[in-house]
Tab-separated table of C-alpha atoms in Angstrom:
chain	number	residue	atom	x	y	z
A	1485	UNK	CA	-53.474	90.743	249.644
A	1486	UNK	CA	-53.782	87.898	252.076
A	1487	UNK	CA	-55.154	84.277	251.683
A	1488	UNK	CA	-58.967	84.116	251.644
A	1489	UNK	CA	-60.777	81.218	252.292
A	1490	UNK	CA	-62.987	80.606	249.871
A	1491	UNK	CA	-66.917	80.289	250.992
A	1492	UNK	CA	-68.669	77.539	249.116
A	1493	UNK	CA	-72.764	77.008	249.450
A	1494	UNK	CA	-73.296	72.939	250.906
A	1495	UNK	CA	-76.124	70.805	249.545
A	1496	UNK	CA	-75.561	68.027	251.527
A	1497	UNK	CA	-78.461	67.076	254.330
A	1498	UNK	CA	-76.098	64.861	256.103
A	1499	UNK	CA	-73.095	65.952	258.097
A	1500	UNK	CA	-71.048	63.170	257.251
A	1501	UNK	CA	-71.416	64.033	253.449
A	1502	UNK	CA	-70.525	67.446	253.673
A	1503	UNK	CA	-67.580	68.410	251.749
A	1504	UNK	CA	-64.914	69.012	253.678
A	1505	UNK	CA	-61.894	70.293	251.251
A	1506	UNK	CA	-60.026	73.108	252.405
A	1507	UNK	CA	-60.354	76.116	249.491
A	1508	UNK	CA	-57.866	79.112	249.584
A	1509	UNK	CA	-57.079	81.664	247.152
A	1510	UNK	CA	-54.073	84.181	247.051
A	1511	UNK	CA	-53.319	87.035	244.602
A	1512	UNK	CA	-49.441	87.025	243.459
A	1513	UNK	CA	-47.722	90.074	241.791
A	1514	UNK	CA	-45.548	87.977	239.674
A	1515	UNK	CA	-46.558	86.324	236.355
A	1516	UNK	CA	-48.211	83.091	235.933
A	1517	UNK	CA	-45.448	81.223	234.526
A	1518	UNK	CA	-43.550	82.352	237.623
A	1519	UNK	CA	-45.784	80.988	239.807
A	1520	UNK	CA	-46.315	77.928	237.853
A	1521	UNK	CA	-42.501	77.282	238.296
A	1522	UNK	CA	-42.689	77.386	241.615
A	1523	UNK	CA	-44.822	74.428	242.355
A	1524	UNK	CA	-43.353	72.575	239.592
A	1525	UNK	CA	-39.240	72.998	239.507
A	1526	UNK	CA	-36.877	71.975	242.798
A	1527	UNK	CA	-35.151	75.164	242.350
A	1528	UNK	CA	-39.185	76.938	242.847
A	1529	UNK	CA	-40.242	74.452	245.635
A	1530	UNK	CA	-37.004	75.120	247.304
A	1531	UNK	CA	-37.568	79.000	246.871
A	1532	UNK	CA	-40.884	79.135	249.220
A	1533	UNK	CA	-41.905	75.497	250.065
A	1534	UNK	CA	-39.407	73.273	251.527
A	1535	UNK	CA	-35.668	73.506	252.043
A	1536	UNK	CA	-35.785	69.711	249.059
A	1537	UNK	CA	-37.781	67.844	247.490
A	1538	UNK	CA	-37.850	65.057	245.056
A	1539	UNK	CA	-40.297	65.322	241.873
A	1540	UNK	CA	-40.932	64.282	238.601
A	1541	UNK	CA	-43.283	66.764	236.507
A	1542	UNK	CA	-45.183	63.398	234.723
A	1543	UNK	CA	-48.687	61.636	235.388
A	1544	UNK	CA	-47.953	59.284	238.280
A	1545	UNK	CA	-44.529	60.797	238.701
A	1546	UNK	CA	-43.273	61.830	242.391
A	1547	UNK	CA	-44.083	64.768	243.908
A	1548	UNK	CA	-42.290	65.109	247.539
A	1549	UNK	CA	-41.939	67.691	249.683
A	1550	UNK	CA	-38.686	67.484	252.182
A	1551	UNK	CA	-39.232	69.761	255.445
A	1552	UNK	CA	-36.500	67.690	256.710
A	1553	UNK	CA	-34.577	66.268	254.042
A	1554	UNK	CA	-31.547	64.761	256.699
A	1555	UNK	CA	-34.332	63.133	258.734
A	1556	UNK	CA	-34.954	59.146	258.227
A	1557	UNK	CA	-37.121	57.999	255.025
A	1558	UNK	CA	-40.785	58.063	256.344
A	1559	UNK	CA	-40.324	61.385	258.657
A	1560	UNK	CA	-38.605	63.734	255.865
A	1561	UNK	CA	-41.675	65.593	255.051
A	1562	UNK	CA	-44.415	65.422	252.415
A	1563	UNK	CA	-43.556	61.590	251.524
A	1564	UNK	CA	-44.636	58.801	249.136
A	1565	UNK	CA	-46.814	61.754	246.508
A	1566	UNK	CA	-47.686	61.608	243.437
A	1567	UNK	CA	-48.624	63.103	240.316
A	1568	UNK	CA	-52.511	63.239	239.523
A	1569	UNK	CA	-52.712	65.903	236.798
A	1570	UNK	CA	-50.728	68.501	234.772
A	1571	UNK	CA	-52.601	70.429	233.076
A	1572	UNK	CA	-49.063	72.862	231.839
A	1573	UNK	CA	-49.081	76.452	233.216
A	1574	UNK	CA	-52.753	76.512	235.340
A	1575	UNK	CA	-53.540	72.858	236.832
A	1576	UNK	CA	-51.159	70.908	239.065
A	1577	UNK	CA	-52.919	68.233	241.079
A	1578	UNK	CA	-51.079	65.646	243.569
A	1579	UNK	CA	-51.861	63.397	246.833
A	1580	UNK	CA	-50.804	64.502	250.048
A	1581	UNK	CA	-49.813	62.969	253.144
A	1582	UNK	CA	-50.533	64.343	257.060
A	1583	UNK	CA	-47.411	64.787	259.048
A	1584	UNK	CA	-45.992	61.996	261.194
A	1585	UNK	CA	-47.552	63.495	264.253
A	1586	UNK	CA	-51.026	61.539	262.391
A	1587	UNK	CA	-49.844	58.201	261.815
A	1588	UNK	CA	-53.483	57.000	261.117
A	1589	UNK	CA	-54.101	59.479	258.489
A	1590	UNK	CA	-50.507	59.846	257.181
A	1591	UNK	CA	-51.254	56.617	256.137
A	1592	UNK	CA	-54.025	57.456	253.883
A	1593	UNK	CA	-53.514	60.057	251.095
A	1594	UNK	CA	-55.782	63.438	250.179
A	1595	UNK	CA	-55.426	65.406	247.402
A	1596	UNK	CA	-54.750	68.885	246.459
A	1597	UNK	CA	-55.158	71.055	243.245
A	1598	UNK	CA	-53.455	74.240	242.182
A	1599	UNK	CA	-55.398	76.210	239.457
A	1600	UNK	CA	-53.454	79.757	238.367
A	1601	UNK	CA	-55.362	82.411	236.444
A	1602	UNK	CA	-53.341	85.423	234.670
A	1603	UNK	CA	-55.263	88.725	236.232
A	1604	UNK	CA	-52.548	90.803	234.170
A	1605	UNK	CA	-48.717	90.345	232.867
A	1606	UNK	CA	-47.817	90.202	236.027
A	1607	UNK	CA	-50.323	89.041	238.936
A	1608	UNK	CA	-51.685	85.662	239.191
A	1609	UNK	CA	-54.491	83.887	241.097
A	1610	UNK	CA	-54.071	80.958	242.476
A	1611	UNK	CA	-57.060	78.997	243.749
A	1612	UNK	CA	-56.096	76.003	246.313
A	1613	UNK	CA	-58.096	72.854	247.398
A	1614	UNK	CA	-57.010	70.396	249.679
A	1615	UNK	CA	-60.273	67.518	249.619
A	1616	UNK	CA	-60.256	63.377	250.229
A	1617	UNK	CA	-60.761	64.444	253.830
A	1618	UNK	CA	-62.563	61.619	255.850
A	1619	UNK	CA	-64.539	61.865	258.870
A	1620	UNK	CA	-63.398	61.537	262.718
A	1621	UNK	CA	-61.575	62.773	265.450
A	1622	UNK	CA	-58.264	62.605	263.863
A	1623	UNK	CA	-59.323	63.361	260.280
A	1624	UNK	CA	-60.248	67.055	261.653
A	1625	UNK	CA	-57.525	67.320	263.556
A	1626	UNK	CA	-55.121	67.012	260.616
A	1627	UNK	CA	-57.670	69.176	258.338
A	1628	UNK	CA	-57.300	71.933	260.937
A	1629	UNK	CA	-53.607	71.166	260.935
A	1630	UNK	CA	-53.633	72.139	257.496
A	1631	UNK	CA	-55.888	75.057	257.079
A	1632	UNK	CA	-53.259	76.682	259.458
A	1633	UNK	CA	-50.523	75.288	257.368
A	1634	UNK	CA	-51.587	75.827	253.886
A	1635	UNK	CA	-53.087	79.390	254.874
A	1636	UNK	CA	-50.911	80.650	257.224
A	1637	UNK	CA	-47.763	79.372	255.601
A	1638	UNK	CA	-47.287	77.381	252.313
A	1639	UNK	CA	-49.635	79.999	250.609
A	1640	UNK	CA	-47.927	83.139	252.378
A	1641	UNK	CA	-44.473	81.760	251.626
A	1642	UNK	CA	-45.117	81.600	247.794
A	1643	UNK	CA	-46.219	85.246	247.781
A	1644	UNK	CA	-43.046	86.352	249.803
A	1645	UNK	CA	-40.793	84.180	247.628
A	1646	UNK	CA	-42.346	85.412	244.149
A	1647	UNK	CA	-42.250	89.205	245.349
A	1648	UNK	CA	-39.896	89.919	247.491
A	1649	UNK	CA	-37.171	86.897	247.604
A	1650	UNK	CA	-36.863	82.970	248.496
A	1651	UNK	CA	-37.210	82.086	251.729
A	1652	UNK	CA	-33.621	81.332	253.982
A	1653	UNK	CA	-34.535	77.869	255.316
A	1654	UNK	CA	-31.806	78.794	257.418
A	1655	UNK	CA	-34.009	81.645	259.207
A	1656	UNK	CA	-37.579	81.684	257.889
A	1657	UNK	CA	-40.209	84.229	258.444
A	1658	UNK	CA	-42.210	83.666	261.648
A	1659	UNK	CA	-44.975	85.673	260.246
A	1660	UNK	CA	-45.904	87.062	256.775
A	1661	UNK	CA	-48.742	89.750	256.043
């Protein structure tokens, strides 16, 4: 089963109030505590997210994602996160940075939360939302950067990792599903 974005009814009048947050859900033949290890443990980030990272699983603690942990402080990746929520097993909620390639909006932070539901033993749902977007030229352009990235390969990643191995940084998938 592939990501789905989720569809979500607006009852704002105004386009400049109109909630913006990027929702995607996924289906995951592995169990929830599987899943919830993934997003939360270097050895599970490293398996499907990013070849390093540097977190700490508290309230406030870090939570960043290296795409390029060799590269100079401030162009290693996900940079500078933190830590909103934990709610253990089924809510993990943390800012987020753009990518350097947005230095306006990389300099601002959004936020994402990870809810997991247990469909059975051993398939999960996870429901995504990126939100905090603002409004502008450059604020959509990074929101469409991630739609692509979240849905096309964050999201895919963690399937492929939890059911069929961790992804070789080395030589990732160009395409999943």
């Amino acid at each position: 089963s592939e990501v789905k974005t989720v569809l979500r009814s607006q009852t704002s009048s105004s386009a400049s109030d109109v909630d913006q947050a990027i929702r995607l859900e996924i289906v995951v033949n592995a169990p929830m505590e599987k899943v919830w290890q993934a997003w939360t443990t270097r050895e599970g980030i490293r398996s499907f997210f990013a070849p390093d990272c540097d977190i700490e699983m508290r309230v406030l603690g870090k939570y960043d994602i290296l795409f390029a942990p060799s590269a100079p402080v401030g162009l290693r990746g996900a940079e500078g996160n933190l830590i909103l929520a934990i709610q253990e097993g089924k809510m993990l909620s943390f800012t987020w940075d753009a990518p350097p390639n947005f230095p306006d909006i990389r300099k601002q932070r959004t936020s994402v939360v990870i809810r997991l539901m247990r469909l059975d033993p051993n398939r999960t749902r996870l429901v995504f939302t990126h939100g905090g977007w603002g409004d502008g030229e450059d604020w959509t352009k990074a929101r469409n950067y991630f739609v692509s990235a979240w849905g096309d390969v964050v999201l895919p990643y963690l399937k492929y990792s939890l059911e069929v191995g961790p992804i070789d940084w080395k030589n990732p998938p160009q395409k999943i599903g």
